[in-house]
Coordinates of C-alpha atoms (C1' of nucleotides) in Angstrom, one line a residue:
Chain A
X132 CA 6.7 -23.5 7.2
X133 CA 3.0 -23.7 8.0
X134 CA 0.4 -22.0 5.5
X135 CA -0.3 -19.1 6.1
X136 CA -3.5 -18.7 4.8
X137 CA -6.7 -20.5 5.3
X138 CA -8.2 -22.2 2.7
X139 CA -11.6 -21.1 1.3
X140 CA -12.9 -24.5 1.5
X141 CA -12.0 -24.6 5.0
X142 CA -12.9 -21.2 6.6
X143 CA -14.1 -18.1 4.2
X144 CA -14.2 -15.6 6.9
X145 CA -10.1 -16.4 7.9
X146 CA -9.3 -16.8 4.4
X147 CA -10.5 -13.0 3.9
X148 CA -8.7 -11.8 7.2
X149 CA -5.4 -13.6 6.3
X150 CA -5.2 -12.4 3.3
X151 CA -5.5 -9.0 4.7
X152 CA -3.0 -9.1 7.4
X153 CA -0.6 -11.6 5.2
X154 CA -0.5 -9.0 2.2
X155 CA 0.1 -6.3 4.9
X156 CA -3.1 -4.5 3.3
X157 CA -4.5 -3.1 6.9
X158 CA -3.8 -4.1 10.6
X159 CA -6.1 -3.8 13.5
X160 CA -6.2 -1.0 15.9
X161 CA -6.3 -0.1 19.4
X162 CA -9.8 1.4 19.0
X163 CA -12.9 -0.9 18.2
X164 CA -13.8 -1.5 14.9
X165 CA -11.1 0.9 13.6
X166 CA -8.5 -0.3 10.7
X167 CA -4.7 1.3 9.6
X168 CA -4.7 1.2 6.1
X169 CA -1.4 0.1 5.4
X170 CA 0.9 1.2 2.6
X171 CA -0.1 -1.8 0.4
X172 CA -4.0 -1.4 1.1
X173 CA -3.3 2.3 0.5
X174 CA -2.0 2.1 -2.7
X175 CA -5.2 0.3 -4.1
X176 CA -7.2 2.9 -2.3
X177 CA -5.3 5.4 -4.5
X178 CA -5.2 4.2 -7.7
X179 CA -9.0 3.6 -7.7
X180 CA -9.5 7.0 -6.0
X181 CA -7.6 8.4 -8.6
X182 CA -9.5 6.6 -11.3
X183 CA -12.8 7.3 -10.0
X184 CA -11.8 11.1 -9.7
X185 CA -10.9 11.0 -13.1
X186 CA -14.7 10.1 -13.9
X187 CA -16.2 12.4 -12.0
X188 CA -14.5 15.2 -13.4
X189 CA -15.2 14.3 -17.3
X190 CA -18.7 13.8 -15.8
X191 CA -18.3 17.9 -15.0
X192 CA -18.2 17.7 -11.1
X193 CA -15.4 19.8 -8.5
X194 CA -14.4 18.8 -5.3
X195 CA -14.6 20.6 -2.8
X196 CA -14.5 19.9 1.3
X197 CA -16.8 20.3 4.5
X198 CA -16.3 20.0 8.0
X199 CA -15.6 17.2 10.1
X200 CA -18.2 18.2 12.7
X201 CA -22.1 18.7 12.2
X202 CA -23.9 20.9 14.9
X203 CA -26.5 18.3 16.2
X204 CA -29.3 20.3 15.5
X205 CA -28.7 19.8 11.9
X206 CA -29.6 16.2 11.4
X207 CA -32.6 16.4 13.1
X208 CA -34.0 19.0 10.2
X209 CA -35.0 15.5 7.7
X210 CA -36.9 13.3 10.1
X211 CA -36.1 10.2 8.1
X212 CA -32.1 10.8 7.6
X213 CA -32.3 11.3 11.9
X214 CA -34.0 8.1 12.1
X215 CA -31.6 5.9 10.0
X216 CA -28.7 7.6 11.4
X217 CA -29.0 8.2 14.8
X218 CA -28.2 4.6 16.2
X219 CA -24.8 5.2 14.9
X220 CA -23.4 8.6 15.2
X221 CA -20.2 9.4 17.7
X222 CA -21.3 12.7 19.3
X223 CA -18.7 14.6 20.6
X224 CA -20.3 16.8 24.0
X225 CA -16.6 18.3 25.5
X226 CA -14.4 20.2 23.6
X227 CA -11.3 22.7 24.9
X228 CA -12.0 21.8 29.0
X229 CA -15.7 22.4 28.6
X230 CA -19.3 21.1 27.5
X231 CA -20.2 22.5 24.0
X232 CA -23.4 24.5 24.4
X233 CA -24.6 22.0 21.3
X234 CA -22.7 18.6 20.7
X235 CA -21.4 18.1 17.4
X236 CA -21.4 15.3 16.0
X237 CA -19.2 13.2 13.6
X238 CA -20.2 13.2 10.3
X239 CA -21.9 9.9 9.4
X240 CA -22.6 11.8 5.8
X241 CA -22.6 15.3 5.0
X242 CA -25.6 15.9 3.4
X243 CA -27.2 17.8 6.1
X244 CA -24.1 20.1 6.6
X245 CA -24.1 20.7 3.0
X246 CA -27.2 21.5 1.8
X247 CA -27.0 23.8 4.8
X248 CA -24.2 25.7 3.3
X249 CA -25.7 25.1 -0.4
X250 CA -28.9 27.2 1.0
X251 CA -26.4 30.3 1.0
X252 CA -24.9 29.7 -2.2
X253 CA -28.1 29.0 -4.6
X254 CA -30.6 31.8 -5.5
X255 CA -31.3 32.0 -9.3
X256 CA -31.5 28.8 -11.7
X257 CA -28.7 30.2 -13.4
X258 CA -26.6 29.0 -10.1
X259 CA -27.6 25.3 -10.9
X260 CA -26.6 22.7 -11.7
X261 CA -24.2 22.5 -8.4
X262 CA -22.4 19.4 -9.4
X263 CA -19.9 18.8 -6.1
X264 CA -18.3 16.2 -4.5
X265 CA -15.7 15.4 -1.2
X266 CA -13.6 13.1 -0.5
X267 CA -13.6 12.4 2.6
X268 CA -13.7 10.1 6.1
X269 CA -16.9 9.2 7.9
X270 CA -17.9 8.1 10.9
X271 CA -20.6 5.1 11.8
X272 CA -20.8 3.9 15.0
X273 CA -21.0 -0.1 13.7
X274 CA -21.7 -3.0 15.7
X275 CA -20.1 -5.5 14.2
X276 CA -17.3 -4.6 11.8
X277 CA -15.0 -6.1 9.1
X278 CA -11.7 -5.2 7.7
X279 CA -12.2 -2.9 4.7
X280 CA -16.5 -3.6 4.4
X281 CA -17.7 -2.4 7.5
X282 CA -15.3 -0.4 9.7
X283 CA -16.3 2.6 12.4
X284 CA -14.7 5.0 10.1
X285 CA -14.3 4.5 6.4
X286 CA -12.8 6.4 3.6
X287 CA -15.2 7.6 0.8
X288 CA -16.5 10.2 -1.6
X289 CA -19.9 11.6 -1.6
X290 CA -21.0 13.7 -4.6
X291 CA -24.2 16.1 -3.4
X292 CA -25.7 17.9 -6.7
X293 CA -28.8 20.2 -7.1
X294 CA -30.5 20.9 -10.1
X295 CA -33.4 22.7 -11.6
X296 CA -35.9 20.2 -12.2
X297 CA -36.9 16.6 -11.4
X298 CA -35.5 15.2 -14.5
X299 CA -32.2 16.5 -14.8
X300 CA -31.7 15.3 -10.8
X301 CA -33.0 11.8 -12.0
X302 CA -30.6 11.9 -14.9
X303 CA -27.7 12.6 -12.7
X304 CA -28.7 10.0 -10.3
X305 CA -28.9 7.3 -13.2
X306 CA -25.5 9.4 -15.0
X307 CA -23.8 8.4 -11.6
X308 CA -24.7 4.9 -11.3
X309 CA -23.6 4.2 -14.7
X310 CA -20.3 6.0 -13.8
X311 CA -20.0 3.6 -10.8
X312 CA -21.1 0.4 -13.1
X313 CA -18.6 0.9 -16.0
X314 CA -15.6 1.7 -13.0
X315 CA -16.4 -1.5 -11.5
X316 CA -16.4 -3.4 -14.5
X317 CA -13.7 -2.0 -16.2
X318 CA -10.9 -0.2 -13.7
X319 CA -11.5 -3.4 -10.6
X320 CA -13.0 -6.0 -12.8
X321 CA -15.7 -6.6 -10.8
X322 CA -19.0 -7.4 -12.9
X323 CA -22.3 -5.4 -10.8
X324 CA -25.5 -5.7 -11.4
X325 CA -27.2 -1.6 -11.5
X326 CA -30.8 -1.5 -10.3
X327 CA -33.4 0.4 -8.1
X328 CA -33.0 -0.7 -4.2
X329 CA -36.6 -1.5 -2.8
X330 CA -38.1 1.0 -0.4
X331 CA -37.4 -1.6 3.0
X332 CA -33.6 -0.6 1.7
X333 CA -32.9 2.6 1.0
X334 CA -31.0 5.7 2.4
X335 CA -32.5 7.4 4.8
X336 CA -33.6 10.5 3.4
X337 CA -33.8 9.6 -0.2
X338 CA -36.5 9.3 -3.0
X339 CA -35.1 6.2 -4.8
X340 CA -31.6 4.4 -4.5
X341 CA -30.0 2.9 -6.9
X342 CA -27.0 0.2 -6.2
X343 CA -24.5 -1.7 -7.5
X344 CA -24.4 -5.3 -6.4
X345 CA -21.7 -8.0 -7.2
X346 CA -21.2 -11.2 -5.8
X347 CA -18.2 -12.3 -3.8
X348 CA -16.5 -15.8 -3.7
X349 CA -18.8 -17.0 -1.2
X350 CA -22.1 -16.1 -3.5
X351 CA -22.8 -13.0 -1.2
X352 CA -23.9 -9.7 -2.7
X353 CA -21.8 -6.8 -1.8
X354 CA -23.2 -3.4 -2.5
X355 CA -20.1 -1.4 -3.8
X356 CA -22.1 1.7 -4.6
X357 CA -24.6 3.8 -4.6
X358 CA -26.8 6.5 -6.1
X359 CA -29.7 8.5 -4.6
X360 CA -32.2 10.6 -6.1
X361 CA -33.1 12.7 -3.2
X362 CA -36.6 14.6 -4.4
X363 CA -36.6 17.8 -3.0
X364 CA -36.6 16.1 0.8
X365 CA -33.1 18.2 2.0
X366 CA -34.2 20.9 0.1
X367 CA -37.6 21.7 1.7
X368 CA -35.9 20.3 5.1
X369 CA -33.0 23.4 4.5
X370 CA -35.0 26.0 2.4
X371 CA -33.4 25.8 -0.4
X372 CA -34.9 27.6 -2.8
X373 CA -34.3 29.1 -6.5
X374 CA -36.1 31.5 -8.2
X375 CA -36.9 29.8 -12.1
X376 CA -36.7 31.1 -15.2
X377 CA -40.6 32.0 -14.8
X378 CA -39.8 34.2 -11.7
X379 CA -41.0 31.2 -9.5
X380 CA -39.7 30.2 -6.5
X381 CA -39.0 26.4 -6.4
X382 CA -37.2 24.1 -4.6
X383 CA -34.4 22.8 -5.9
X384 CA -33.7 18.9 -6.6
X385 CA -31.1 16.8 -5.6
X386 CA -29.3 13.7 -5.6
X387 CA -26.1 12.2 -4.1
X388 CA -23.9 9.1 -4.8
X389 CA -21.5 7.3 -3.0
X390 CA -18.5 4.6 -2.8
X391 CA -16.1 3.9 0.2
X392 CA -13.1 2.0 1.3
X393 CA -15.3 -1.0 0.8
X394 CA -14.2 -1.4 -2.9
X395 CA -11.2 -2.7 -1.4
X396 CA -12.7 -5.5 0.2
X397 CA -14.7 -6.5 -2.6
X398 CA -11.6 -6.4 -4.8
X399 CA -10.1 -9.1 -2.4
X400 CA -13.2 -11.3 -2.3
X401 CA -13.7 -11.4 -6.2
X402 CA -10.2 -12.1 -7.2
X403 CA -8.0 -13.4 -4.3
X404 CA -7.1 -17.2 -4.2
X405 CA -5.8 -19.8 -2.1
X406 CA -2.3 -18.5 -2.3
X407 CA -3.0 -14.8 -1.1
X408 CA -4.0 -11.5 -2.9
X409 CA -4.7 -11.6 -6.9
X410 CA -5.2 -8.0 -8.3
X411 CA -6.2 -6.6 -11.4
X412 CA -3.1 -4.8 -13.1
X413 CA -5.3 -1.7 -13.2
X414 CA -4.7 -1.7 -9.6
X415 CA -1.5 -3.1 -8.7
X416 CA 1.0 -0.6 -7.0
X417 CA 3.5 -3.4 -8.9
X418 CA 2.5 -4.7 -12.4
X419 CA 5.3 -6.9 -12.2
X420 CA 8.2 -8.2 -9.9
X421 CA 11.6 -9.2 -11.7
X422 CA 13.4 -12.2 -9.5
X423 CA 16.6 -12.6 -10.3
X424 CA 18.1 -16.1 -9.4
X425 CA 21.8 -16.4 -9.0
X426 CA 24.4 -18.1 -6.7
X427 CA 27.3 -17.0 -4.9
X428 CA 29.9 -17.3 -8.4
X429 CA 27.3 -16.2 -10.9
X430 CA 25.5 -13.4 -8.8
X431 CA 27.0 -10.6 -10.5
X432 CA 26.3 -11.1 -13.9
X433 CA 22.5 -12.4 -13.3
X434 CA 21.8 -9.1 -11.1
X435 CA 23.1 -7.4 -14.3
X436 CA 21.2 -9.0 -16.6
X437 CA 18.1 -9.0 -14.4
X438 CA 18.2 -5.0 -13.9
X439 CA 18.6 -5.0 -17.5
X440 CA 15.3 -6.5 -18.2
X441 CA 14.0 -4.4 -15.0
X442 CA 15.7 -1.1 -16.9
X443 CA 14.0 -2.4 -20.3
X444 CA 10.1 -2.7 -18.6
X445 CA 10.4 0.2 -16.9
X446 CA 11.2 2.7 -20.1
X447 CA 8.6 1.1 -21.4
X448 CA 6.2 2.2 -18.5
X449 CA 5.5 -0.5 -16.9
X450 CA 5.5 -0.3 -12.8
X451 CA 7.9 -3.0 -11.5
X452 CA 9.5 -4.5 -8.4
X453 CA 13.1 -5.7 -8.6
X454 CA 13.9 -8.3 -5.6
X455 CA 17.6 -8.7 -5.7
X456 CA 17.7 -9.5 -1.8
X457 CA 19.7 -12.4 -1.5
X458 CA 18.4 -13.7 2.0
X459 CA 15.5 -15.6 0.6
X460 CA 15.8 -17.8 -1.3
X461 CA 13.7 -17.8 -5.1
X462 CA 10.8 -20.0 -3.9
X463 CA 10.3 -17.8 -0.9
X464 CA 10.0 -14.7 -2.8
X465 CA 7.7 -16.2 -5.6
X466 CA 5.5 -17.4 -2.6
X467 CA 5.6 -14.0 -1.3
X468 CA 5.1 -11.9 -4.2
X469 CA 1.7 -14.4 -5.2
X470 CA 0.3 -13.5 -1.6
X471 CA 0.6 -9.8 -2.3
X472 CA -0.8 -10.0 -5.6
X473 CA 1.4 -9.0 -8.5
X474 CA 0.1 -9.9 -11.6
X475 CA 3.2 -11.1 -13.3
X476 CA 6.2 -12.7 -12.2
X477 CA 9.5 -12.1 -14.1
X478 CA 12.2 -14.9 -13.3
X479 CA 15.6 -14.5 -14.6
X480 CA 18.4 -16.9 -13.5
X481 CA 21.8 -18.4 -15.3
X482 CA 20.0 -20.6 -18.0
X483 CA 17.8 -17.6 -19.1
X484 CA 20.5 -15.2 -19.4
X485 CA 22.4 -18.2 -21.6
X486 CA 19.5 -17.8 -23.9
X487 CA 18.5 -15.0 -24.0
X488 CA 15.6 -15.2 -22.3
X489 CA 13.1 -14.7 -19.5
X490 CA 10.4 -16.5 -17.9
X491 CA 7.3 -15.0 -17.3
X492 CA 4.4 -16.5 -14.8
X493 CA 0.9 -15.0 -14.6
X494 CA -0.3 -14.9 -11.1
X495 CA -4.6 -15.5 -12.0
X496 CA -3.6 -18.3 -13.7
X497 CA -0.2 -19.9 -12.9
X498 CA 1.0 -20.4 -16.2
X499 CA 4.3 -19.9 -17.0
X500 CA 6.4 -19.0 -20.8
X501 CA 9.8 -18.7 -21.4
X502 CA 10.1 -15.1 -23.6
X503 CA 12.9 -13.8 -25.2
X504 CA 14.4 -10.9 -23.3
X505 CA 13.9 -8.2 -26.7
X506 CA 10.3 -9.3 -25.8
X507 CA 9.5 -8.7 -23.1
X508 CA 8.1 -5.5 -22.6
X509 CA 5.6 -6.5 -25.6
X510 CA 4.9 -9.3 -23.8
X511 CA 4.1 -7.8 -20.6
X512 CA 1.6 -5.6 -21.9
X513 CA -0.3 -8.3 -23.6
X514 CA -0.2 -10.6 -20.9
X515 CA -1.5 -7.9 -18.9
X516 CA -4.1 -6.8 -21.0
X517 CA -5.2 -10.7 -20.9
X518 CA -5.0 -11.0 -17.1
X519 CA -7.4 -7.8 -16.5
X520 CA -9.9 -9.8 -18.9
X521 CA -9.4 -12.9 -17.6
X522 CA -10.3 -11.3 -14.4
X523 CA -13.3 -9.9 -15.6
X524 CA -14.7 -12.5 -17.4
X525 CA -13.8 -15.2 -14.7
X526 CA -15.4 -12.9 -11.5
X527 CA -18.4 -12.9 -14.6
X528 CA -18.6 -16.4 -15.3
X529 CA -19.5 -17.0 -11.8
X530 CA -21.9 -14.9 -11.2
X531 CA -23.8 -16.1 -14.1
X532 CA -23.1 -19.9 -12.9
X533 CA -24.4 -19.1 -9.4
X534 CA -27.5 -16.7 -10.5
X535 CA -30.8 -18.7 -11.0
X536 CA -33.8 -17.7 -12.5
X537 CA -37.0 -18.7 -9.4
X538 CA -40.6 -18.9 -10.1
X539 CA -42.1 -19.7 -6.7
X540 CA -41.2 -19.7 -3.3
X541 CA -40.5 -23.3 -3.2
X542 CA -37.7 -22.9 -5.6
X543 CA -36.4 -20.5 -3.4
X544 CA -36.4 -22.2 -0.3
X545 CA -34.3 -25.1 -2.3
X546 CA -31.8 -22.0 -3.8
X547 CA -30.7 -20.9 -0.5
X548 CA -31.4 -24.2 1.3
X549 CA -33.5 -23.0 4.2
X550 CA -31.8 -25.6 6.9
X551 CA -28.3 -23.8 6.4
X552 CA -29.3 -20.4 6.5
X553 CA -26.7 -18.1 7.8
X554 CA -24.1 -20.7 7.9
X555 CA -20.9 -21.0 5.8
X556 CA -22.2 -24.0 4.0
X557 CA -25.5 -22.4 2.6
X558 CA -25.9 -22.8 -1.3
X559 CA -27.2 -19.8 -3.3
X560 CA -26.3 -17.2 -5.3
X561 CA -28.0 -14.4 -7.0
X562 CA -32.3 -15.6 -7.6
X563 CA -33.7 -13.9 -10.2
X564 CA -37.5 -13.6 -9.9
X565 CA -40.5 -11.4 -10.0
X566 CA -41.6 -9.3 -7.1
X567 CA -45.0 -7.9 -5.8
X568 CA -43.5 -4.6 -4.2
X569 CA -44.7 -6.1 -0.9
X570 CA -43.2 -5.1 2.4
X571 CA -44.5 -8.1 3.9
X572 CA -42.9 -10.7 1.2
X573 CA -39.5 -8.8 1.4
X574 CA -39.6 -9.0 5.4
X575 CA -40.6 -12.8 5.0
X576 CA -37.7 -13.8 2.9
X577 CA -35.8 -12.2 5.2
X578 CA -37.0 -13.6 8.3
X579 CA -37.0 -17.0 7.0
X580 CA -33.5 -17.1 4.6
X581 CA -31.9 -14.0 5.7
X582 CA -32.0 -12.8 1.8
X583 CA -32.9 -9.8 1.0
X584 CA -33.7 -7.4 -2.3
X585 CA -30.6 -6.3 -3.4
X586 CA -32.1 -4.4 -6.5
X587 CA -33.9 -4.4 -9.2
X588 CA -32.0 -4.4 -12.1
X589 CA -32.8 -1.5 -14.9
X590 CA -32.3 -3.8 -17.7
X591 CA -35.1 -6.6 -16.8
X592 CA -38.0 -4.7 -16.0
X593 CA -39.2 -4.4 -19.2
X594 CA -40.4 -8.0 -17.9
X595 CA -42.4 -8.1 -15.4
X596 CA -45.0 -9.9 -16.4
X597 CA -46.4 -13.1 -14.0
X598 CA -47.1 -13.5 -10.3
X599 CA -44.7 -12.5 -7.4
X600 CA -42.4 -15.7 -6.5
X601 CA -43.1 -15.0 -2.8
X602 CA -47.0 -14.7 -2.5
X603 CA -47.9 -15.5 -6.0
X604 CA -49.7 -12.5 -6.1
X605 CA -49.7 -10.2 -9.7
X606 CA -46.2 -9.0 -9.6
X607 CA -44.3 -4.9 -10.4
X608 CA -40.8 -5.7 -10.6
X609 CA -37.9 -8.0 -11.4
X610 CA -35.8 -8.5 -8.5
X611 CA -32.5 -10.0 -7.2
X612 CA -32.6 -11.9 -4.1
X613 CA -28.9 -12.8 -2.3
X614 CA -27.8 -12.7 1.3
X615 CA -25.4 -10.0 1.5
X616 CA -22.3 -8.1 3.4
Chain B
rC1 C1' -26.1 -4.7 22.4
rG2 C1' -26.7 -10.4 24.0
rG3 C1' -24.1 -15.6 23.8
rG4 C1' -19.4 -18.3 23.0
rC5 C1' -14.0 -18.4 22.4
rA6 C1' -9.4 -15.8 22.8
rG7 C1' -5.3 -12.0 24.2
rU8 C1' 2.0 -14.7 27.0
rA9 C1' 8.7 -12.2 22.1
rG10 C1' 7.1 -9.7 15.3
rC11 C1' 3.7 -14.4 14.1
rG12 C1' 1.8 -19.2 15.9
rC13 C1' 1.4 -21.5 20.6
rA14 C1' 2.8 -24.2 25.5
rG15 C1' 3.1 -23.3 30.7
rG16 C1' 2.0 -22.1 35.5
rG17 C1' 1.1 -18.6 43.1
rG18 C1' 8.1 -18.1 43.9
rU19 C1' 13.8 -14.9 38.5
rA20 C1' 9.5 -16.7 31.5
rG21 C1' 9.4 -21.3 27.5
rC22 C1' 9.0 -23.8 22.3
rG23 C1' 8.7 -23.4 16.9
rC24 C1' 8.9 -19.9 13.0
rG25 C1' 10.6 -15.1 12.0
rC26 C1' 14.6 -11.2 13.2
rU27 C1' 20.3 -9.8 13.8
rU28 C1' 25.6 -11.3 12.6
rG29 C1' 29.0 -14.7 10.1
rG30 C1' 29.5 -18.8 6.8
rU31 C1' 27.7 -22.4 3.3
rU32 C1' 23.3 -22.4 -0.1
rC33 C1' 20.1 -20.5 -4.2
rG34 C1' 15.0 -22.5 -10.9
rG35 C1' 8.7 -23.3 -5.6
rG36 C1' 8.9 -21.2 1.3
rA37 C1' 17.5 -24.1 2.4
rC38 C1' 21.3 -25.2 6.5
rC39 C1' 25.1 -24.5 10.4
rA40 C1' 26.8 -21.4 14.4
rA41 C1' 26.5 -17.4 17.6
rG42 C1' 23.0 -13.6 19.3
rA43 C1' 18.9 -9.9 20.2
rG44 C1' 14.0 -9.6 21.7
rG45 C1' 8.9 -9.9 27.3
rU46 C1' 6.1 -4.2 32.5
rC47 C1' 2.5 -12.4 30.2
rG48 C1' -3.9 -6.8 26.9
rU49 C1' -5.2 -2.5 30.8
rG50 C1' -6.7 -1.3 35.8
rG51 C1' -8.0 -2.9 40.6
rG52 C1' -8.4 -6.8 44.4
rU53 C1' -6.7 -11.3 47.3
rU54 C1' -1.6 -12.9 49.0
rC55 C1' 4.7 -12.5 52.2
rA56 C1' 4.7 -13.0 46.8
rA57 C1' 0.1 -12.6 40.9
rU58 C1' 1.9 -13.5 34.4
rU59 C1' -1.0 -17.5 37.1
rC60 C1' -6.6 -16.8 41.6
rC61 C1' -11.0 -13.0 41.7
rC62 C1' -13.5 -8.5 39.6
rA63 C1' -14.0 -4.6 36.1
rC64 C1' -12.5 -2.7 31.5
rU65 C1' -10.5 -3.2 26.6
rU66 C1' -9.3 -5.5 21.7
rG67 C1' -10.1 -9.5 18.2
rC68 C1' -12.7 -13.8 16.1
rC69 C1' -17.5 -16.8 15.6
rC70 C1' -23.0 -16.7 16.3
rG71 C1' -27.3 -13.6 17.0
rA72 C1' -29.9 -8.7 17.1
rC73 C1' -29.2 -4.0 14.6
rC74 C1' -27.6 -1.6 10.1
rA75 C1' -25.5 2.2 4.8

RNA sequence: CGGGCAGUAGCGCAGGGGUAGCGCGCUUGGUUCGGGACCAAGAGGUCGUGGGUUCAAUUCCCACUUGCCCGACCA
């Protein structure tokens, strides 16, 4: 049979789409730049929905849920969040036989709706902090689209907060990122970089946005999440206002935060291989798949055996598959199980069960042990301890190897290779260099490379000393320049 | 939104103004079974949608739609 997937080497793009449709993760639908979620892609959805939930809460935040529909009248109330959004919203004019007397439209985010509704339910400072979030679907009217990073409508949760002061917004805005960086890192394995997006890049609306960037496979930066400290621009722009502890009236101080269906793609693009889908166990609807191999005279007793070990992983908690079909052959199924990305194979055929044993096969790195069937469920937790590290530090080890440190613009042009720009075969990475804070450099860099600020990471800018490696002028920040999803 | 390519069985493709083809997959039976097995018999199609030309359109023409690639735009 013919491969089924396209090599990286040969066609990045097609390798990320046939891994998607191969792994029955999402299909296309009959509406432009829409996507099913399948049951597979679902699942990882879930479990880091889940997870991610989980934080919030510890964090002290409720969910709660808004409407669909936002009364059009309401995103023009903060000029700048109009602006950026209006180019994509779906408006909806007709509703029940007849024209609406004002359209709605389709949420593209619900911050306008919200603080709205939050007007009516903050008076006194003892009614703050209001830590909220929603999970829910949003609608952008996207030009060009992707499976899982850039869709029409997208899955997500959006946490909106008030608070009493500046700094305790600006502590939940920098609280949230962190939340998003140690999820990333340690629940999907995917090393970010947390940092301050530059003014040319933030949301529309906000003070300051913070991201999280990692790299893909291909060297692109993919933001996977981010956090905005909103001043008191929807507050003034909804009158919300609190009467302080002083008997002042203030406006109150916000912030919101965000991460979408997205995280799936980037969990594909940092992971997956040549042979399909590689997940991290954390996020496997399957940590394991036991394949029994047996012929026609011996089937019964390896099927027994095999459940056995299936029955033994199992009480031990472990989430497994059991594929006794006996249609396909073994080699078919192990192919098939790779490409959906289980993180450990479990074969058990005649000569095992003479032993006593089992053999075990990591899917990140191929290798294969032959355990003893007592030890199995010990060894299943180890080895999957070790392959969510493995993960980690691999998806870690090549950002480092592809991030270089630039001093001048020269440097930078050789990085990304200026005569491949925009093509599959560019170089690059992640540059590391110092910035100016210019418009003007940032728009040049993207003009001439198609790279772009992607942050400016917290933890080096306690070095900015030195001139800006795009004009050479006295520089403000330490940037990270990538092309980027 | 502009340029290019594509849409024919579940998937990959061929064909061609006159009753629709191949490979894989699928169903049933049998033999196989430690890295994508084999034999036999079957099922499966309003040829993306709508209109036009024609005695006749899946084929020619127009519009629309969906996908991929490139560009512009962009949380």
């Amino acid at each position: 049979m013919a491969e089924k997937i396209t090599p990286r080497s040969v066609d990045y793009s097609q390798w990320y789409i046939d891994i998607i449709l191969n792994a029955k993760l999402a299909d296309y639908s009959p509406v432009k730049g829409c996507m099913v979620i399948r049951p597979r892609g679902f699942s990882i959805w879930e479990r880091l929905r889940d997870e991610l939930d989980r934080r919030f809460k510890e964090t002290g935040h409720e969910n709660c849920y808004f409407p669909l529909f936002i009364p059009e009248s309401y995103l023009k109330k903060e000029a700048e969040h109009v602006e950026g959004f209006s180019p994509e919203l779906a408006v909806v004019t007709h509703a029940g036989g007849e024209e609406l007397d004002e359209p709605l439209v389709v949420r593209p985010t619900s911050d306008t709706i919200i603080w709205s509704i939050y007007k009516n339910w903050i008076q006194s400072w003892r009614d703050l902090p209001l830590l909220y979030n929603q999970w829910a679907n949003v609608v952008r009217w996207e030009k060009r689209t992707r499976l899982f990073l850039r869709t029409t409508e997208f899955l997500w949760q959006e946490g909106h907060t008030a608070h009493e002061t500046k700094a305790q917004a600006v502590e939940e805005t920098e609280r949230m990122l962190e939340v998003y960086r140690k999820f990333a890192e340690e629940y999907l394995c995917i090393p970010v970089i947390a940092g301050k997006k530059s003014d040319a890049e933030k949301f529309a609306g906000a003070v300051d946005t913070y991201s999280i960037e990692a790299m893909m496979q291909d060297k692109k930066a993919l933001q996977a999440g981010t956090s905005h400290f909103l001043g008191q621009n929807f507050a003034k722009a909804f009158d919300v206002q609190f009467q302080s502890r002083d008997g002042g009236l203030e406006y109150v101080w916000a912030t919101s935060w965000g991460a979408s269906t997205r995280l799936v793609g980037a969990i594909i693009m940092t992971h997956s291989d040549d042979k399909g889908l590689v997940l991290p166990p954390t996020l496997a609807r399957e940590e394991m798949v036991v394949v029994p191999i047996f012929k026609t005279e011996n089937k019964a007793e390896v099927l027994t055996y095999a459940e056995g070990v299936v029955k033994a992983l199992k009480a031990d908690g472990r989430r497994v598959a059991f594929d006794g079909d006996d249609s396909t052959k073994p080699g078919w199924k192990f192919a098939e199980w790779e490409m959906r990305g289980v993180p450990i194979r479990v074969e058990a055929g005649p000569k095992d069960m003479a032993d006593g044993n089992v053999v075990m096969v990591r899917r990140d790195t191929g290798e294969k042990q032959v355990v003893k069937a007592a030890e199995a469920t010990a060894k299943a937790r180890e080895l999957l301890a070790a392959i969510q590290e493995n993960l980690r530090e691999k998806a870690r080890a090549f950002r480092i190897a592809n991030t270089k440190r630039v001093m001048d613009y020269n440097e930078i042009l050789v990085f990304f290779g200026k005569e491949t720009a925009g093509t599959g075969d560019a170089p690059g990475g992640f540059a590391d260099g110092l910035w100016c804070g210019g418009r003007d450099c940032e728009a040049k860099l993207k003009a001439d490379l198609k790279v772009t600020i992607r942050n400016m990471p917290a933890d080096l800018q306690h070095d900015t000393s030195g001139v800006c490696c795009l004009c050479g002028q006295p520089a403000k920040h330490r940037a990270i320049f990538a092309r980027s999803y």
